[in-house]
PDB file of C-alpha atoms in Angstrom:
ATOM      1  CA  UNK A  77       6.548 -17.170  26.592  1.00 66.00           C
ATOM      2  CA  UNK A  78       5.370 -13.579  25.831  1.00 85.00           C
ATOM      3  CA  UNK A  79       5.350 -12.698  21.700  1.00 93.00           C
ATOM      4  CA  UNK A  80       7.430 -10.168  21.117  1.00 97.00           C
ATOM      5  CA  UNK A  81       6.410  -7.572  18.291  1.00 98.00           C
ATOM      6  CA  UNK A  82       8.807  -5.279  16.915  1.00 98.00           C
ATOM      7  CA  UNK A  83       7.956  -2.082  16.011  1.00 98.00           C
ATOM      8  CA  UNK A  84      10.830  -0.059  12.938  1.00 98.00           C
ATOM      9  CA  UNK A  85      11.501   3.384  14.010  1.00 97.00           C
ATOM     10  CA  UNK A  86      12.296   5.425  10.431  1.00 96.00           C
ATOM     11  CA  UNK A  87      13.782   8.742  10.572  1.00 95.00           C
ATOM     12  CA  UNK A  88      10.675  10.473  11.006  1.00 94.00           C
ATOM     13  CA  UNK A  89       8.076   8.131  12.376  1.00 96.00           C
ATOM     14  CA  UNK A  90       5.867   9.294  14.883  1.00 93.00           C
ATOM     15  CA  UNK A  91       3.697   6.710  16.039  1.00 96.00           C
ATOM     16  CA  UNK A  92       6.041   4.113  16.799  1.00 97.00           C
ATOM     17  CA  UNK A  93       5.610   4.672  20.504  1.00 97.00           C
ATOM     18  CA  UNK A  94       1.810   4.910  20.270  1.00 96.00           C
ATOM     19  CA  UNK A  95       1.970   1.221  18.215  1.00 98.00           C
ATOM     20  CA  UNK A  96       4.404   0.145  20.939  1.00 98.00           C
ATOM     21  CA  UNK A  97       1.529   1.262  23.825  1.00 96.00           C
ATOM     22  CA  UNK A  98      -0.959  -0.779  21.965  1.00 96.00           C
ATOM     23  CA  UNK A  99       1.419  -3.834  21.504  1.00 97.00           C
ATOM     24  CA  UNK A 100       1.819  -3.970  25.426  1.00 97.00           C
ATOM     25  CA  UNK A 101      -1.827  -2.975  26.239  1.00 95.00           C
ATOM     26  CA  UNK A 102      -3.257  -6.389  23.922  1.00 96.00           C
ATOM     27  CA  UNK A 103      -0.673  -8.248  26.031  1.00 95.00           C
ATOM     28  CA  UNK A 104       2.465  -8.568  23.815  1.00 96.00           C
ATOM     29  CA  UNK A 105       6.090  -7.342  24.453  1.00 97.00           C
ATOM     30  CA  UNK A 106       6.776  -4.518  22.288  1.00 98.00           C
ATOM     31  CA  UNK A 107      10.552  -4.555  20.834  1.00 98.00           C
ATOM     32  CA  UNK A 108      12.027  -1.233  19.327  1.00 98.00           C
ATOM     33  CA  UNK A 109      13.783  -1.655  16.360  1.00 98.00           C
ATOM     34  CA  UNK A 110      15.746   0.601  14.369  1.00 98.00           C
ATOM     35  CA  UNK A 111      15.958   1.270  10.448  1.00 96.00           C
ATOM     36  CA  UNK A 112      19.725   1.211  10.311  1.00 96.00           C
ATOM     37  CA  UNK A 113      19.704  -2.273  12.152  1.00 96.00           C
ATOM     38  CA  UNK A 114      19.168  -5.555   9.920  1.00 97.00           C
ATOM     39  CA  UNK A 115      18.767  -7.852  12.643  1.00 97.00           C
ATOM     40  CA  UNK A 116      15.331  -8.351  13.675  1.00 98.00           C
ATOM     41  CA  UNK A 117      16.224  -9.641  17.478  1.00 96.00           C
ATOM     42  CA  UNK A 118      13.946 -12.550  17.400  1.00 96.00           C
ATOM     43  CA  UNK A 119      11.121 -10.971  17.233  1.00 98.00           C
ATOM     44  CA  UNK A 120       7.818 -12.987  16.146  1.00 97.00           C
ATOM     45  CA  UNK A 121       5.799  -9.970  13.979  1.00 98.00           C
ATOM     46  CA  UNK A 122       6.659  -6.982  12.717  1.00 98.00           C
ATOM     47  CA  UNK A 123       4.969  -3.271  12.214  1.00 98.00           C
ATOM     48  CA  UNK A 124       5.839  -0.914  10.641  1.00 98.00           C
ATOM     49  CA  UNK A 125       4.133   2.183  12.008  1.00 97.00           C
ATOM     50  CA  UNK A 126       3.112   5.443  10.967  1.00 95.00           C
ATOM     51  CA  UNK A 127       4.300   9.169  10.036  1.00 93.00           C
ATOM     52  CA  UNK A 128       6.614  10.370   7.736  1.00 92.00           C
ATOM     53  CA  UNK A 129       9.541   8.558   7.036  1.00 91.00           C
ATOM     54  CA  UNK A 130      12.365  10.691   5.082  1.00 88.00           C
ATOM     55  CA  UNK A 131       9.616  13.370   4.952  1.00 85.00           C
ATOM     56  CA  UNK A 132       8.181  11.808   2.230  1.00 81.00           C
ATOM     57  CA  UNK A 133      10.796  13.141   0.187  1.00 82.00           C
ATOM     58  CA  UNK A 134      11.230  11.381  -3.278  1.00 78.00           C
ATOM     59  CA  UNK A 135       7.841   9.669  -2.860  1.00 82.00           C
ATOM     60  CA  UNK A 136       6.180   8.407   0.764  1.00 81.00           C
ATOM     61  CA  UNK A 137       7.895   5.781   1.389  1.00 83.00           C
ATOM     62  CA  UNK A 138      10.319   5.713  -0.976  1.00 87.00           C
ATOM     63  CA  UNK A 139      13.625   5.954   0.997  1.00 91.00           C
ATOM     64  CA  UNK A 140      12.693   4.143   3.657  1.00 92.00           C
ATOM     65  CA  UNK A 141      12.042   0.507   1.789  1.00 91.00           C
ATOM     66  CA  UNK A 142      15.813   0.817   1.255  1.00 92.00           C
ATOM     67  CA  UNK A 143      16.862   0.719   4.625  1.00 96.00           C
ATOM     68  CA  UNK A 144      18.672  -2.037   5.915  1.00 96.00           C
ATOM     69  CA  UNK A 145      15.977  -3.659   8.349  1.00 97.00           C
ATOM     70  CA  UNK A 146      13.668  -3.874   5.275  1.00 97.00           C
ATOM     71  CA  UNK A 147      16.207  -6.209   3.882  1.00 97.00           C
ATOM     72  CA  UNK A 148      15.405  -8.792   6.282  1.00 98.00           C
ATOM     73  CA  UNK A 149      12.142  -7.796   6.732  1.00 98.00           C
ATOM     74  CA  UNK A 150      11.091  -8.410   3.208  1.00 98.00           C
ATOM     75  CA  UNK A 151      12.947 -11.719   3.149  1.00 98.00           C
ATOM     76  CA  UNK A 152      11.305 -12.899   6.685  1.00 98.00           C
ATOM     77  CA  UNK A 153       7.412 -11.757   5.343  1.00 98.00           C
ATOM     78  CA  UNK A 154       8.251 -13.742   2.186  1.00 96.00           C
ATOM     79  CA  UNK A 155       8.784 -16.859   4.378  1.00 97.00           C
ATOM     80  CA  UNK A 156       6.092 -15.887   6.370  1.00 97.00           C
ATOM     81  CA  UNK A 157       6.734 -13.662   9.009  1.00 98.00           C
ATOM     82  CA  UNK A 158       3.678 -11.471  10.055  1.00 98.00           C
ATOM     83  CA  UNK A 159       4.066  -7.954   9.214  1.00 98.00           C
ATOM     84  CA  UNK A 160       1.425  -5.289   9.292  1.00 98.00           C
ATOM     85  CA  UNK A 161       2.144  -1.424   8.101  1.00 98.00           C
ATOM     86  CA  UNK A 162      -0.263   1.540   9.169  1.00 98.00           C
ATOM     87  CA  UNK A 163      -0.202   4.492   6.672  1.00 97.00           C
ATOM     88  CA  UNK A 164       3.216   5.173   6.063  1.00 96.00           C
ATOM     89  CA  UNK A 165       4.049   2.070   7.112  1.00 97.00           C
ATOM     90  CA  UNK A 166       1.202   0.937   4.452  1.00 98.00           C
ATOM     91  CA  UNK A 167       3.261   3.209   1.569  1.00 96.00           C
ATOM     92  CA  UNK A 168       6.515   1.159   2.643  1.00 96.00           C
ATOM     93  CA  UNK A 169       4.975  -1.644   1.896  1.00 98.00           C
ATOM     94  CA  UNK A 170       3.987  -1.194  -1.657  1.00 97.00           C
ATOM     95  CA  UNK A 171       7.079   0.189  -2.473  1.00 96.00           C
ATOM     96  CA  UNK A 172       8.780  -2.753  -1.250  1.00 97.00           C
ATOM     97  CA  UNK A 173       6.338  -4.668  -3.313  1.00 97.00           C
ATOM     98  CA  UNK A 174       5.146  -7.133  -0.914  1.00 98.00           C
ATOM     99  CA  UNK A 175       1.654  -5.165  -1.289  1.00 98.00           C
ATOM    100  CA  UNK A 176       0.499  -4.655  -4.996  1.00 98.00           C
ATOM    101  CA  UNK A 177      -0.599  -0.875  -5.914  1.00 97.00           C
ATOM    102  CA  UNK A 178       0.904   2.540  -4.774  1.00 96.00           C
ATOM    103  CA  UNK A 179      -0.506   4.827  -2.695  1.00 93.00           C
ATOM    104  CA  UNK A 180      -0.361   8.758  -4.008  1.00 94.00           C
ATOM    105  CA  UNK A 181      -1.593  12.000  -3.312  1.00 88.00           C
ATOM    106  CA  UNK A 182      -4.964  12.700  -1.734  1.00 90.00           C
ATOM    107  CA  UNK A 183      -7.322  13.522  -4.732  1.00 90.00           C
ATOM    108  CA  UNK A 184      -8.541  16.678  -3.318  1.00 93.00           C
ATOM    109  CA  UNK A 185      -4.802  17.515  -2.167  1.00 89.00           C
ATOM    110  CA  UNK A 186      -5.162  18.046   1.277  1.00 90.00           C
ATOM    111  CA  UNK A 187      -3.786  16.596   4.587  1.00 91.00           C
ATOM    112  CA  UNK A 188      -6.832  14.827   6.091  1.00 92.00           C
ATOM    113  CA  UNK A 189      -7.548  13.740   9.732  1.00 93.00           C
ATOM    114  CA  UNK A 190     -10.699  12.398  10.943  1.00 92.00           C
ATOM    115  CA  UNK A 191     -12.614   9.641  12.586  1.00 94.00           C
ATOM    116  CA  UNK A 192     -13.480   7.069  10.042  1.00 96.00           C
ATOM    117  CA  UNK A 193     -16.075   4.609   9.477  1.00 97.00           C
ATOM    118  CA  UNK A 194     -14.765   1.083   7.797  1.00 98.00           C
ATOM    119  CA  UNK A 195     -15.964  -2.243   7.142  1.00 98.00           C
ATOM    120  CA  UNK A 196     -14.061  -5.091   7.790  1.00 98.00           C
ATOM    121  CA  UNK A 197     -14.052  -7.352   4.599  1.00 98.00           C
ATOM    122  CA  UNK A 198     -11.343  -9.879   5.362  1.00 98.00           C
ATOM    123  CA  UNK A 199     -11.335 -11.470   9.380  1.00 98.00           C
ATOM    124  CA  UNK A 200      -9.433 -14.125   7.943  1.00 96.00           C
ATOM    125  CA  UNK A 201      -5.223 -12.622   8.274  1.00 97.00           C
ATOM    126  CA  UNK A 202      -3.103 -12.785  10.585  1.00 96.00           C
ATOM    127  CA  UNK A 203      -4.264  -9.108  11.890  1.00 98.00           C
ATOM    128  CA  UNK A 204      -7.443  -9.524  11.417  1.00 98.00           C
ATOM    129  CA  UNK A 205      -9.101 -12.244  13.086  1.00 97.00           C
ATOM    130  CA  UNK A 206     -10.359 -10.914  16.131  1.00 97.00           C
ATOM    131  CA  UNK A 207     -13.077  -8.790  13.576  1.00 98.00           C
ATOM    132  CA  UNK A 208     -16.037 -10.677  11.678  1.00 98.00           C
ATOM    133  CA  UNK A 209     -16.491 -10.114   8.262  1.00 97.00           C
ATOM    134  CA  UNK A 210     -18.581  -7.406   7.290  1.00 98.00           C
ATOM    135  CA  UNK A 211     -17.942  -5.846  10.845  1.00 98.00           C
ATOM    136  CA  UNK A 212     -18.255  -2.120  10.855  1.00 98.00           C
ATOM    137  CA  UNK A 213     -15.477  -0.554  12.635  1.00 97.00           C
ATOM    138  CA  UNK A 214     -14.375   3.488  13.582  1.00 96.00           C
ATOM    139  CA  UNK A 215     -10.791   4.147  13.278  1.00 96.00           C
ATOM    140  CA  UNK A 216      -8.682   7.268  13.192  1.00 96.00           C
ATOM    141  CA  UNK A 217      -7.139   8.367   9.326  1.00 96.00           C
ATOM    142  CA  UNK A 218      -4.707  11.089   8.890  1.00 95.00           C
ATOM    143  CA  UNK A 219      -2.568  11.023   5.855  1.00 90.00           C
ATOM    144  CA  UNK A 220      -1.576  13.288   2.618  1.00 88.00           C
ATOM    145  CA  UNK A 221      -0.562  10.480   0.299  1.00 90.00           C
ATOM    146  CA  UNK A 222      -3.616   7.822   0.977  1.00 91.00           C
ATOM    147  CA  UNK A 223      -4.556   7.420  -2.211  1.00 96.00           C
ATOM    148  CA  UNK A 224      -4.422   4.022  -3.177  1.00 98.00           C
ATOM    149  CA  UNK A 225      -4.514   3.071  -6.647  1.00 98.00           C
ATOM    150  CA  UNK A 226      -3.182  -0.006  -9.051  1.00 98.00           C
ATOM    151  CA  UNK A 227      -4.199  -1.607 -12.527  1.00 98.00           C
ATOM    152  CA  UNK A 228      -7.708  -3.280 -13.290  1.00 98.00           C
ATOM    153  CA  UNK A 229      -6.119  -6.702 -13.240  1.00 98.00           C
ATOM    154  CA  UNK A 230      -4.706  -5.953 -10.159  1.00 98.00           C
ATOM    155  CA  UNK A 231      -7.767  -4.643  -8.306  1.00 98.00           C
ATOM    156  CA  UNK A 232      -9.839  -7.134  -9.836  1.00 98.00           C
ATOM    157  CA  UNK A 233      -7.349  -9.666  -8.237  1.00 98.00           C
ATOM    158  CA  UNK A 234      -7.644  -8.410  -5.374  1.00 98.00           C
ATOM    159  CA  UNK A 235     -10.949  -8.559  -5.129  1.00 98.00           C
ATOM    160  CA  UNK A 236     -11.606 -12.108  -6.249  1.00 98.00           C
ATOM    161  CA  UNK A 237      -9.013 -13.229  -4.294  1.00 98.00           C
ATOM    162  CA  UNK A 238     -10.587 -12.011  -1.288  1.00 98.00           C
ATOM    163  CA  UNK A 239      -7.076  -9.329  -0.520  1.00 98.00           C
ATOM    164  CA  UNK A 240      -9.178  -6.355   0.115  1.00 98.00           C
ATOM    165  CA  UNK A 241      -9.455  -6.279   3.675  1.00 98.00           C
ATOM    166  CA  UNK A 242     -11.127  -3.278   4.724  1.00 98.00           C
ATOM    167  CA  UNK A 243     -13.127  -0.594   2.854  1.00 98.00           C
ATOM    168  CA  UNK A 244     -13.972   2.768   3.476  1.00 98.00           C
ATOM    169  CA  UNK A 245     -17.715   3.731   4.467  1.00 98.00           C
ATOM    170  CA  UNK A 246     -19.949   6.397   4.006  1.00 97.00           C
ATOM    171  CA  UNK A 247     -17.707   8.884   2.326  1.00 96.00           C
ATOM    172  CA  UNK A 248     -14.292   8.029   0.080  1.00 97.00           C
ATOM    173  CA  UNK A 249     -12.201  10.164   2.121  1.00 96.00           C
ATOM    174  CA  UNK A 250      -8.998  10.383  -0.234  1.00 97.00           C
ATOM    175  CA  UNK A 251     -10.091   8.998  -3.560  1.00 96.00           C
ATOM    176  CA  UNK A 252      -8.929   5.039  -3.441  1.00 98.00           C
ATOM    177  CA  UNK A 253     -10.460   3.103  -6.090  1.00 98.00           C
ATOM    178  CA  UNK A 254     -12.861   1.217  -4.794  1.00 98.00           C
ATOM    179  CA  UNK A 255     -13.095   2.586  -1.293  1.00 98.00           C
ATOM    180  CA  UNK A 256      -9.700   0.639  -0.672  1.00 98.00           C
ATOM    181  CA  UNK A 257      -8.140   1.328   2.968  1.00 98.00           C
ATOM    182  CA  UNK A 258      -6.173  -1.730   3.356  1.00 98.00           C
ATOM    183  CA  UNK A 259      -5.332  -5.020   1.408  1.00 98.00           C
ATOM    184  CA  UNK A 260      -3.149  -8.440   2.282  1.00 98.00           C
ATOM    185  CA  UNK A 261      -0.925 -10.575   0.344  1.00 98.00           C
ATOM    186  CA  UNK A 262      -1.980 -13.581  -0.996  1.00 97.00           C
ATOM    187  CA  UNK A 263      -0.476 -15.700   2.389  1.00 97.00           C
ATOM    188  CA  UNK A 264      -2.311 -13.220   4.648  1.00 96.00           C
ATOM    189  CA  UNK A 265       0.553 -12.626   6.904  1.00 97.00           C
ATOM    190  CA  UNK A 266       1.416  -8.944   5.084  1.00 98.00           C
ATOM    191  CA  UNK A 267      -1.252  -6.514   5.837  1.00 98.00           C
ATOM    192  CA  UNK A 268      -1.326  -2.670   5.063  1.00 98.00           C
ATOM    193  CA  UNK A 269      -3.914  -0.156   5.661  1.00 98.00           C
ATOM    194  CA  UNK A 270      -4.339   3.662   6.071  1.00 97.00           C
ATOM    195  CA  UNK A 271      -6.258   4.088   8.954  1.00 97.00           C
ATOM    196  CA  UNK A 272      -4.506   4.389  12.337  1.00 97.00           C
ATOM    197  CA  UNK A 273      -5.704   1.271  14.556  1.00 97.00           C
ATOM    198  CA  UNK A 274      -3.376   2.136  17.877  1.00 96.00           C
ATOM    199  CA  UNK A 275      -4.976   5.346  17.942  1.00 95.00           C
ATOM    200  CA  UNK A 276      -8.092   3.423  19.129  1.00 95.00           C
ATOM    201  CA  UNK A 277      -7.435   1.045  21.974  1.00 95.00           C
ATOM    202  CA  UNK A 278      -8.453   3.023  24.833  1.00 92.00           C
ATOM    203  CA  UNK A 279     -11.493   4.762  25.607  1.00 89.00           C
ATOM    204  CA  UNK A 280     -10.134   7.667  27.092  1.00 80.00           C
ATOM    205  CA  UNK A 281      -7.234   8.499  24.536  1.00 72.00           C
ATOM    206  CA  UNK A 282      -7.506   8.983  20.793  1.00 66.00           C
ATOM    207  CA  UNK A 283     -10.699   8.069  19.028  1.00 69.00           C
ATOM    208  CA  UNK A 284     -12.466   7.046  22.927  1.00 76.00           C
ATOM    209  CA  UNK A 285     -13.092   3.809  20.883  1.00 87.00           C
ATOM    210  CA  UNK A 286     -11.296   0.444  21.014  1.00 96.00           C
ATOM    211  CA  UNK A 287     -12.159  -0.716  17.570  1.00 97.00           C
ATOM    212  CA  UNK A 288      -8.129  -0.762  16.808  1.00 97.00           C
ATOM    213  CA  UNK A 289      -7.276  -3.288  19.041  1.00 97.00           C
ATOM    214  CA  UNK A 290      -8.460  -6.066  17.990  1.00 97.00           C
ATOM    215  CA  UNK A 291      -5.147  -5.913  15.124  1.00 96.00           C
ATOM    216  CA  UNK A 292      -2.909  -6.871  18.406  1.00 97.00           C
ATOM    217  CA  UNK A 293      -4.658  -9.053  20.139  1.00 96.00           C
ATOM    218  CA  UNK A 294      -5.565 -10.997  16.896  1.00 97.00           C
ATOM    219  CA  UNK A 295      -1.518 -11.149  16.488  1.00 96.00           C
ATOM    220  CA  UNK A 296      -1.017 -12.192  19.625  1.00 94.00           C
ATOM    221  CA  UNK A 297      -3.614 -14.858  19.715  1.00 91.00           C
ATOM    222  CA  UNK A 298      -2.452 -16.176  15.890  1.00 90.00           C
ATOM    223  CA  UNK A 299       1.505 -16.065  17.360  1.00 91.00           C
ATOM    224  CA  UNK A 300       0.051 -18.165  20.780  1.00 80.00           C
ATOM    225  CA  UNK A 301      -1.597 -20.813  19.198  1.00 79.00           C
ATOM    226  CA  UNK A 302       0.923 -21.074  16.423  1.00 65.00           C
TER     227      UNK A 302
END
């Protein structure tokens, strides 16, 4: 049977169709699902993509971690379901408190976009495990609020607990403490991250890498075997 992976369209998301190509290119059914909509149709993961949900109003991702399919969604990625959020999807996430932190305002205070370099600190989630650790990896950012930031005690968590999953290289392109670009929970099934990953499965759209893939085919291999 073919794992399905829904994808939550928010009143101003734009790249829930791109996240939805690179669902069905690693060999998984992409399943549309809307913000207004609790039910979840079965699906096996969720992702919540990127772009601008409520224009950011209020705070990125403010509004949109009150819609109704984040009810279930927050009460299926407690009891496990695998959920991974790209930028604004990444901001949801915090703000819905199943990722520690907040993410705020570039610290030079401009919209950035640009190929970046990463390193791959954590192989071991659910998203993750097609990647070694320590793997260095190019994929796309573009983002205004990528900031992240949270409390000694929390990053030092983090940290020893092995949450940080990928770090920015080379340059810090929106001030995260310690070159942050995405964490996990504790479980490993909830991952966030700023960079864009389905803007780099196929080498002649996007990036002209395929370093992003490897996010849906480690889904789909983790949901297989399960």
């Amino acid at each position: 049977m073919t794992a399905r992976i829904g994808v939550v369209t928010f009143p101003g998301s734009l790249d829930d169709r791109d996240t939805q190509r690179a669902i069905r290119l690693a060999g998984a059914e992409p399943v549309a699902l809307w913000h207004k909509d609790k039910n979840l149709h079965q699906v096996d993961a969720v992702v919540l993509p990127g772009g601008f949900s409520y224009g950011d109003y209020l705070r990125a991702g403010a509004i949109s971690r009150f819609s109704p399919v984040m009810e279930t969604v927050i009460e299926q990625a407690k009891s496990g379901l695998p959920v991974l959020g790209i930028c604004n999807g990444f901001q949801i996430l915090t703000e819905a408190h199943l990722l520690p932190g907040a993410m705020l305002g570039n610290n030079h205070l401009h919209f950035i976009c640009r190929d970046q370099k990463l390193r791959v600190e954590n192989a071991g989630t659910a998203w993750t495990s097609d990647y070694t650790s320590g793997q260095e990896i190019h994929i796309p950012l573009k983002n205004m609020d990528g900031r992240y930031v949270a409390d000694e005690h929390t990053l030092d968590e983090l940290e020893a607990e092995g949450r940080v999953v990928f770090r920015y290289l080379d340059v810090n392109p929106n001030g995260s403490l310690r070159d942050i670009a995405g964490i996990t929970n504790a479980a490993g099934n909830v991952v966030g991250l700023m960079p864009h990953p389905e803007h780099a499965v196929e080498p002649l759209v996007g990036s002209g890498r395929t370093d992003g893939l490897p996010f849906f085919t480690s889904i789909l291999k983790k949901l297989v075997n399960a």
